[in-house]
Amino acid sequence: MSDEEFTEAVQRYSDMLFRIALSCCKNRSDAEDIVQNVFLKLFRHEGFFNDEEHMKSWLIRVAVNEGRRYLSSPWHRRVTCPMDDESLAKEGILFEIPEQSELFFAVRSLPPKYRIVVHLYYYEDYRVGEIADMLGVRETTVQTQLMRARQKLKSKLSEADYEF
Amino acid sequence: MNFKQQYRATFSEIHASEELKKKCFNVKNKEGKAIQLTKNKKKVMAILAAAALAASSAVAVNAAEADSGVLGSAWKNLRVYINGTEVSASDYADGDQFKITSDNGDIVIYKADDLPEQGDGEDGGVTVSVEIHDDETHSASVSITEEAPPTAAQEDASAAKS
């Protein structure tokens, strides 16, 4: 990968990877570490990407794997980091619209494996089959996780009356 | 209200910082070789705290609620004290090794270079070494290198068995 291609990839995918990383972990700093690791792996990657979409799905897969490793690390389990309005504000994440804040915290309350699926489905616009390929799970697993995530979100966002 | 639209509007507000992008741009040295990115100093503190917790069987330290030793309700707020003086995360660097011992209820953190002579000042307490590896995964490990002395409860249980 040339310097130009790498720079372009960082510019284009930093936000996407950061949002995915934030789905996996508890705070901004850890998400940033995950993003750095992903780009380090991209830099060291010696294979070829068929097209832009191939690279994008590769980056997502690496980010999810990095996130899984983060979640399984022993020291991460020892330390708690509540994500409330105050701590988010300190990390530069602020929502001026109450509905957005409510939705963000409702999603944050989901188990990480649900958050990742929800994000890839609703934000990155991937189909269930594509998500299953990226995560290395069966389509039915993704469907189940999406269904359960929606149920949990409905119970938390009942007043907003969302259409899923 | 459409959930997808609201979800996209919400998460569109979240961006990677320019500082992070700058770090990611610079993953290679002048020779074009991949280099270790700057590890988050806060994470170093968290690793130290985790080690302190691992060593804390005989010490009342809880990362979530501690008011002595290692402080903070979240790792980003953790503080580390050496002999009662707070030290900055910037005092540590990737590759440093630390030794953490419990000493009369205080968590004492030694940087590798400042370790006391063997046997000096270590009176059979819990000893934990922390290695912060400088490899491609930025992994860190916390391992207890010497067995902690048995607690009173363990000694009682052992005595009861015998």
Short mmCIF file of C-alpha atoms in Angstrom, two decimals:
data_model
loop_
_atom_site.label_atom_id
_atom_site.label_comp_id
_atom_site.label_asym_id
_atom_site.label_seq_id
_atom_site.Cartn_x
_atom_site.Cartn_y
_atom_site.Cartn_z
CA MET A 1 0.00 0.00 0.00
CA SER A 2 1.42 3.36 -0.97
CA ASP A 3 1.70 6.28 1.45
CA GLU A 4 -1.05 8.07 -0.43
CA GLU A 5 -3.39 5.10 -0.23
CA PHE A 6 -2.70 4.68 3.46
CA THR A 7 -3.27 8.36 4.19
CA GLU A 8 -6.49 8.23 2.22
CA ALA A 9 -7.65 5.18 4.18
CA VAL A 10 -6.96 6.90 7.52
CA GLN A 11 -8.81 9.98 6.35
CA ARG A 12 -11.75 8.03 5.03
CA TYR A 13 -12.23 5.35 7.66
CA SER A 14 -11.11 6.86 10.99
CA ASP A 15 -14.60 7.94 11.96
CA MET A 16 -16.16 4.65 10.91
CA LEU A 17 -13.62 2.59 12.85
CA PHE A 18 -13.85 4.85 15.86
CA ARG A 19 -17.62 4.39 16.05
CA ILE A 20 -17.27 0.62 15.74
CA ALA A 21 -14.52 0.58 18.36
CA LEU A 22 -16.68 2.64 20.68
CA SER A 23 -19.37 -0.02 20.28
CA CYS A 24 -16.94 -2.57 21.66
CA CYS A 25 -15.47 -0.74 24.61
CA LYS A 26 -16.27 1.53 27.46
CA ASN A 27 -14.56 4.78 26.70
CA ARG A 28 -12.98 6.98 24.10
CA SER A 29 -9.38 6.22 25.02
CA ASP A 30 -9.76 2.49 24.54
CA ALA A 31 -11.61 3.06 21.28
CA GLU A 32 -8.71 5.18 20.09
CA ASP A 33 -6.26 2.42 20.94
CA ILE A 34 -8.34 -0.04 18.94
CA VAL A 35 -8.39 2.30 15.93
CA GLN A 36 -4.63 2.73 16.10
CA ASN A 37 -4.14 -1.02 16.16
CA VAL A 38 -6.38 -1.45 13.15
CA PHE A 39 -4.41 1.07 11.11
CA LEU A 40 -1.13 -0.44 12.24
CA LYS A 41 -2.37 -3.79 10.91
CA LEU A 42 -3.47 -2.13 7.69
CA PHE A 43 0.00 -0.66 7.27
CA ARG A 44 1.57 -4.07 7.81
CA HIS A 45 -0.97 -5.83 5.62
CA GLU A 46 0.74 -7.37 2.63
CA GLY A 47 -2.28 -8.71 0.79
CA PHE A 48 -4.26 -6.93 -1.87
CA PHE A 49 -7.72 -5.50 -1.71
CA ASN A 50 -9.93 -6.14 -4.71
CA ASP A 51 -11.74 -2.86 -4.30
CA GLU A 52 -12.74 -0.20 -1.79
CA GLU A 53 -15.52 -2.31 -0.33
CA HIS A 54 -13.10 -5.19 0.23
CA MET A 55 -10.79 -2.92 2.22
CA LYS A 56 -13.68 -1.47 4.20
CA SER A 57 -15.01 -4.87 5.25
CA TRP A 58 -11.45 -6.00 6.11
CA LEU A 59 -11.01 -2.95 8.35
CA ILE A 60 -14.34 -3.59 10.05
CA ARG A 61 -13.46 -7.23 10.66
CA VAL A 62 -10.10 -6.30 12.17
CA ALA A 63 -11.73 -3.63 14.34
CA VAL A 64 -14.33 -6.09 15.61
CA ASN A 65 -11.61 -8.63 16.40
CA GLU A 66 -9.59 -5.99 18.22
CA GLY A 67 -12.71 -5.07 20.12
CA ARG A 68 -13.33 -8.69 21.07
CA ARG A 69 -9.79 -8.98 22.34
CA TYR A 70 -10.31 -5.84 24.37
CA LEU A 71 -13.49 -7.24 25.88
CA SER A 72 -11.81 -10.49 26.82
CA SER A 73 -8.72 -8.89 28.36
CA PRO A 74 -8.54 -9.57 32.10
CA TRP A 75 -7.69 -6.06 33.21
CA HIS A 76 -10.57 -4.51 31.30
CA ARG A 77 -12.97 -6.54 33.44
CA ARG A 78 -11.46 -5.22 36.64
CA VAL A 79 -12.07 -1.59 35.99
CA THR A 80 -15.42 0.03 35.51
CA CYS A 81 -16.00 3.18 33.52
CA PRO A 82 -19.57 4.39 33.60
CA MET A 83 -20.68 6.26 30.50
CA ASP A 84 -22.90 8.98 31.84
CA ASP A 85 -23.48 12.47 30.51
CA GLU A 86 -20.68 13.91 32.60
CA SER A 87 -18.03 11.39 31.57
CA LEU A 88 -19.07 11.65 27.93
CA ALA A 89 -18.82 15.42 28.03
CA LYS A 90 -15.28 15.10 29.37
CA GLU A 91 -14.48 12.87 26.42
CA GLY A 92 -15.93 15.32 23.95
CA ILE A 93 -19.13 13.41 23.18
CA LEU A 94 -22.12 15.66 23.68
CA PHE A 95 -25.66 15.48 22.40
CA GLU A 96 -27.72 18.64 22.32
CA ILE A 97 -30.91 16.84 21.31
CA PRO A 98 -32.41 14.84 24.20
CA GLU A 99 -33.72 12.09 21.89
CA GLN A 100 -30.21 11.50 20.59
CA SER A 101 -28.80 11.30 24.07
CA GLU A 102 -31.55 8.89 25.07
CA LEU A 103 -30.95 6.70 22.02
CA PHE A 104 -27.19 6.72 22.57
CA PHE A 105 -27.49 5.54 26.16
CA ALA A 106 -30.14 2.97 25.25
CA VAL A 107 -27.78 1.51 22.66
CA ARG A 108 -24.87 1.70 25.11
CA SER A 109 -26.89 -0.34 27.57
CA LEU A 110 -26.98 -3.28 25.14
CA PRO A 111 -24.41 -6.06 25.40
CA PRO A 112 -21.40 -5.27 23.15
CA LYS A 113 -22.17 -8.10 20.70
CA TYR A 114 -25.61 -6.58 20.10
CA ARG A 115 -24.21 -3.07 19.77
CA ILE A 116 -21.84 -4.11 17.00
CA VAL A 117 -24.58 -5.83 15.03
CA VAL A 118 -26.96 -2.90 15.50
CA HIS A 119 -24.30 -0.45 14.38
CA LEU A 120 -23.34 -2.39 11.26
CA TYR A 121 -27.00 -2.84 10.35
CA TYR A 122 -28.42 0.59 11.07
CA TYR A 123 -25.43 2.83 10.49
CA GLU A 124 -23.17 1.09 8.00
CA ASP A 125 -26.20 -0.28 6.16
CA TYR A 126 -24.92 -3.83 5.82
CA ARG A 127 -27.31 -6.70 5.22
CA VAL A 128 -27.66 -9.52 7.70
CA GLY A 129 -25.68 -11.92 5.49
CA GLU A 130 -22.83 -9.42 5.08
CA ILE A 131 -22.67 -8.83 8.83
CA ALA A 132 -22.58 -12.57 9.44
CA ASP A 133 -19.64 -12.90 7.06
CA MET A 134 -17.76 -10.06 8.74
CA LEU A 135 -18.31 -11.38 12.23
CA GLY A 136 -17.76 -15.01 11.33
CA VAL A 137 -21.15 -16.11 12.64
CA ARG A 138 -24.29 -17.55 11.06
CA GLU A 139 -27.00 -15.38 9.60
CA THR A 140 -29.49 -16.73 12.09
CA THR A 141 -27.23 -15.56 14.91
CA VAL A 142 -27.20 -12.03 13.53
CA GLN A 143 -30.97 -12.12 13.04
CA THR A 144 -31.47 -13.28 16.61
CA GLN A 145 -29.13 -10.65 17.99
CA LEU A 146 -30.87 -7.94 16.02
CA MET A 147 -34.27 -9.12 17.19
CA ARG A 148 -33.21 -9.18 20.84
CA ALA A 149 -31.51 -5.82 20.53
CA ARG A 150 -34.71 -4.32 19.10
CA GLN A 151 -36.75 -5.79 21.93
CA LYS A 152 -34.43 -4.32 24.51
CA LEU A 153 -34.35 -0.96 22.75
CA LYS A 154 -38.13 -0.86 22.47
CA SER A 155 -38.45 -1.31 26.19
CA LYS A 156 -35.99 1.50 26.82
CA LEU A 157 -37.31 3.85 24.14
CA SER A 158 -40.98 3.14 24.56
CA GLU A 159 -42.01 6.78 24.71
CA ALA A 160 -40.31 7.62 21.46
CA ASP A 161 -42.40 5.04 19.59
CA TYR A 162 -39.69 4.15 17.10
CA GLU A 163 -40.25 2.20 13.92
CA PHE A 164 -37.50 -0.37 13.54
CA MET B 1 -40.11 8.10 14.47
CA ASN B 2 -37.72 6.09 12.31
CA PHE B 3 -35.08 4.39 14.39
CA LYS B 4 -32.55 4.13 11.59
CA GLN B 5 -32.68 7.84 10.82
CA GLN B 6 -32.35 8.76 14.47
CA TYR B 7 -29.54 6.26 14.97
CA ARG B 8 -27.60 7.66 12.04
CA ALA B 9 -28.18 11.23 13.18
CA THR B 10 -26.98 10.34 16.68
CA PHE B 11 -23.84 8.46 15.76
CA SER B 12 -22.93 10.97 13.06
CA GLU B 13 -22.15 13.27 15.95
CA ILE B 14 -19.28 11.04 17.02
CA HIS B 15 -15.94 11.56 15.32
CA ALA B 16 -12.39 10.40 15.69
CA SER B 17 -10.26 13.22 17.03
CA GLU B 18 -7.72 14.96 14.84
CA GLU B 19 -5.07 13.88 17.31
CA LEU B 20 -6.00 10.25 16.72
CA LYS B 21 -5.87 10.68 12.96
CA LYS B 22 -2.47 12.30 13.27
CA LYS B 23 -1.22 9.32 15.29
CA CYS B 24 -2.61 6.94 12.70
CA PHE B 25 -0.93 8.80 9.86
CA ASN B 26 2.40 8.33 11.57
CA VAL B 27 2.62 4.58 11.92
CA LYS B 28 5.96 4.36 10.15
CA ASN B 29 9.40 5.80 10.61
CA LYS B 30 11.52 7.53 8.01
CA GLU B 31 12.63 4.19 6.61
CA GLY B 32 9.02 3.23 6.06
CA LYS B 33 9.07 0.59 8.78
CA ALA B 34 5.99 0.18 10.89
CA ILE B 35 6.50 1.56 14.35
CA GLN B 36 4.73 1.28 17.61
CA LEU B 37 2.13 3.94 18.07
CA THR B 38 2.06 5.94 21.20
CA LYS B 39 0.26 3.92 23.73
CA ASN B 40 -2.38 5.71 25.65
CA LYS B 41 -0.76 6.80 28.88
CA LYS B 42 -4.04 6.37 30.64
CA LYS B 43 -3.96 2.73 29.71
CA VAL B 44 -0.59 2.41 31.38
CA MET B 45 -2.18 3.76 34.50
CA ALA B 46 -4.99 1.26 34.17
CA ILE B 47 -2.51 -1.57 33.82
CA LEU B 48 -0.76 -0.41 36.93
CA ALA B 49 -4.07 -0.23 38.69
CA ALA B 50 -4.98 -3.72 37.54
CA ALA B 51 -1.68 -4.97 38.85
CA ALA B 52 -2.31 -3.19 42.10
CA LEU B 53 -5.68 -4.85 42.28
CA ALA B 54 -4.13 -8.22 41.55
CA ALA B 55 -1.85 -7.61 44.50
CA SER B 56 -4.53 -6.27 46.70
CA SER B 57 -5.83 -9.42 48.33
CA ALA B 58 -4.46 -8.16 51.60
CA VAL B 59 -5.03 -4.51 50.84
CA ALA B 60 -8.32 -2.69 50.68
CA VAL B 61 -8.09 -1.26 47.21
CA ASN B 62 -11.01 -1.21 44.83
CA ALA B 63 -10.71 0.54 41.51
CA ALA B 64 -14.38 1.38 41.53
CA GLU B 65 -14.55 2.95 44.94
CA ALA B 66 -11.08 3.24 46.31
CA ASP B 67 -10.12 6.18 48.41
CA SER B 68 -6.61 5.06 49.12
CA GLY B 69 -3.80 3.62 47.11
CA VAL B 70 -5.16 3.61 43.62
CA LEU B 71 -7.98 6.06 43.23
CA GLY B 72 -10.79 6.65 40.86
CA SER B 73 -14.22 5.53 39.78
CA ALA B 74 -12.96 4.80 36.29
CA TRP B 75 -9.58 3.96 34.93
CA LYS B 76 -9.34 7.27 33.18
CA ASN B 77 -9.49 8.87 36.56
CA LEU B 78 -7.07 6.56 38.25
CA ARG B 79 -4.24 8.10 40.15
CA VAL B 80 -1.12 6.39 41.25
CA TYR B 81 0.79 7.38 44.32
CA ILE B 82 4.36 6.64 45.16
CA ASN B 83 5.09 7.02 48.82
CA GLY B 84 2.09 9.26 49.17
CA THR B 85 2.99 11.52 46.24
CA GLU B 86 0.86 11.42 43.15
CA VAL B 87 2.81 10.65 40.03
CA SER B 88 1.89 11.58 36.51
CA ALA B 89 1.14 9.12 33.75
CA SER B 90 3.79 10.88 31.73
CA ASP B 91 6.36 9.49 34.12
CA TYR B 92 5.92 6.15 32.40
CA ALA B 93 6.89 5.05 28.96
CA ASP B 94 6.24 2.03 26.80
CA GLY B 95 8.56 -0.78 27.69
CA ASP B 96 9.03 0.31 31.28
CA GLN B 97 8.74 -2.36 33.87
CA PHE B 98 7.25 -1.84 37.23
CA LYS B 99 7.08 -3.65 40.45
CA ILE B 100 4.17 -3.12 42.74
CA THR B 101 4.22 -4.16 46.34
CA SER B 102 1.88 -3.74 49.18
CA ASP B 103 3.44 -2.08 52.14
CA ASN B 104 1.40 -1.44 55.24
CA GLY B 105 -1.74 -0.90 53.26
CA ASP B 106 -0.20 1.45 50.73
CA ILE B 107 0.38 0.56 47.12
CA VAL B 108 3.96 1.31 46.34
CA ILE B 109 4.98 1.39 42.73
CA TYR B 110 8.58 1.13 41.72
CA LYS B 111 9.83 1.91 38.29
CA ALA B 112 12.22 -0.82 37.18
CA ASP B 113 15.29 1.39 37.51
CA ASP B 114 14.33 2.44 40.99
CA LEU B 115 13.76 -1.00 42.40
CA PRO B 116 15.35 -1.55 45.76
CA GLU B 117 18.06 -4.16 46.09
CA GLN B 118 16.67 -7.65 46.33
CA GLY B 119 15.46 -8.30 49.80
CA ASP B 120 15.68 -4.66 50.72
CA GLY B 121 12.37 -3.26 51.76
CA GLU B 122 10.42 -6.30 50.63
CA ASP B 123 9.26 -8.12 53.65
CA GLY B 124 7.47 -11.07 52.11
CA GLY B 125 4.72 -8.92 50.70
CA VAL B 126 2.82 -9.49 47.52
CA THR B 127 4.97 -8.75 44.54
CA VAL B 128 3.54 -8.15 41.12
CA SER B 129 5.46 -7.36 38.01
CA VAL B 130 3.88 -5.52 35.14
CA GLU B 131 5.26 -5.81 31.67
CA ILE B 132 4.11 -3.44 29.03
CA HIS B 133 5.02 -5.11 25.80
CA ASP B 134 6.01 -3.06 22.84
CA ASP B 135 4.76 -5.45 20.20
CA GLU B 136 2.28 -5.02 17.42
CA THR B 137 -0.71 -5.76 19.57
CA HIS B 138 0.09 -3.24 22.30
CA SER B 139 -0.69 -5.99 24.69
CA ALA B 140 0.00 -5.75 28.34
CA SER B 141 0.21 -8.47 30.86
CA VAL B 142 -0.07 -8.52 34.57
CA SER B 143 1.44 -11.44 36.36
CA ILE B 144 2.04 -12.26 39.93
CA THR B 145 5.62 -13.41 40.17
CA GLU B 146 5.64 -14.43 43.77
CA GLU B 147 2.88 -16.06 45.65
CA ALA B 148 0.99 -13.87 47.97
CA PRO B 149 1.31 -14.81 51.60
CA PRO B 150 -1.73 -16.77 52.74
CA THR B 151 -4.48 -14.78 54.30
CA ALA B 152 -5.59 -15.51 57.82
CA ALA B 153 -8.68 -17.27 56.45
CA GLN B 154 -6.58 -19.48 54.19
CA GLU B 155 -4.27 -20.35 57.05
CA ASP B 156 -7.25 -21.25 59.19
CA ALA B 157 -8.66 -23.43 56.41
CA SER B 158 -5.30 -25.12 55.94
CA ALA B 159 -4.95 -25.75 59.66
CA ALA B 160 -8.47 -27.18 59.78
CA LYS B 161 -7.67 -29.61 56.94
CA SER B 162 -4.53 -30.85 58.63
#
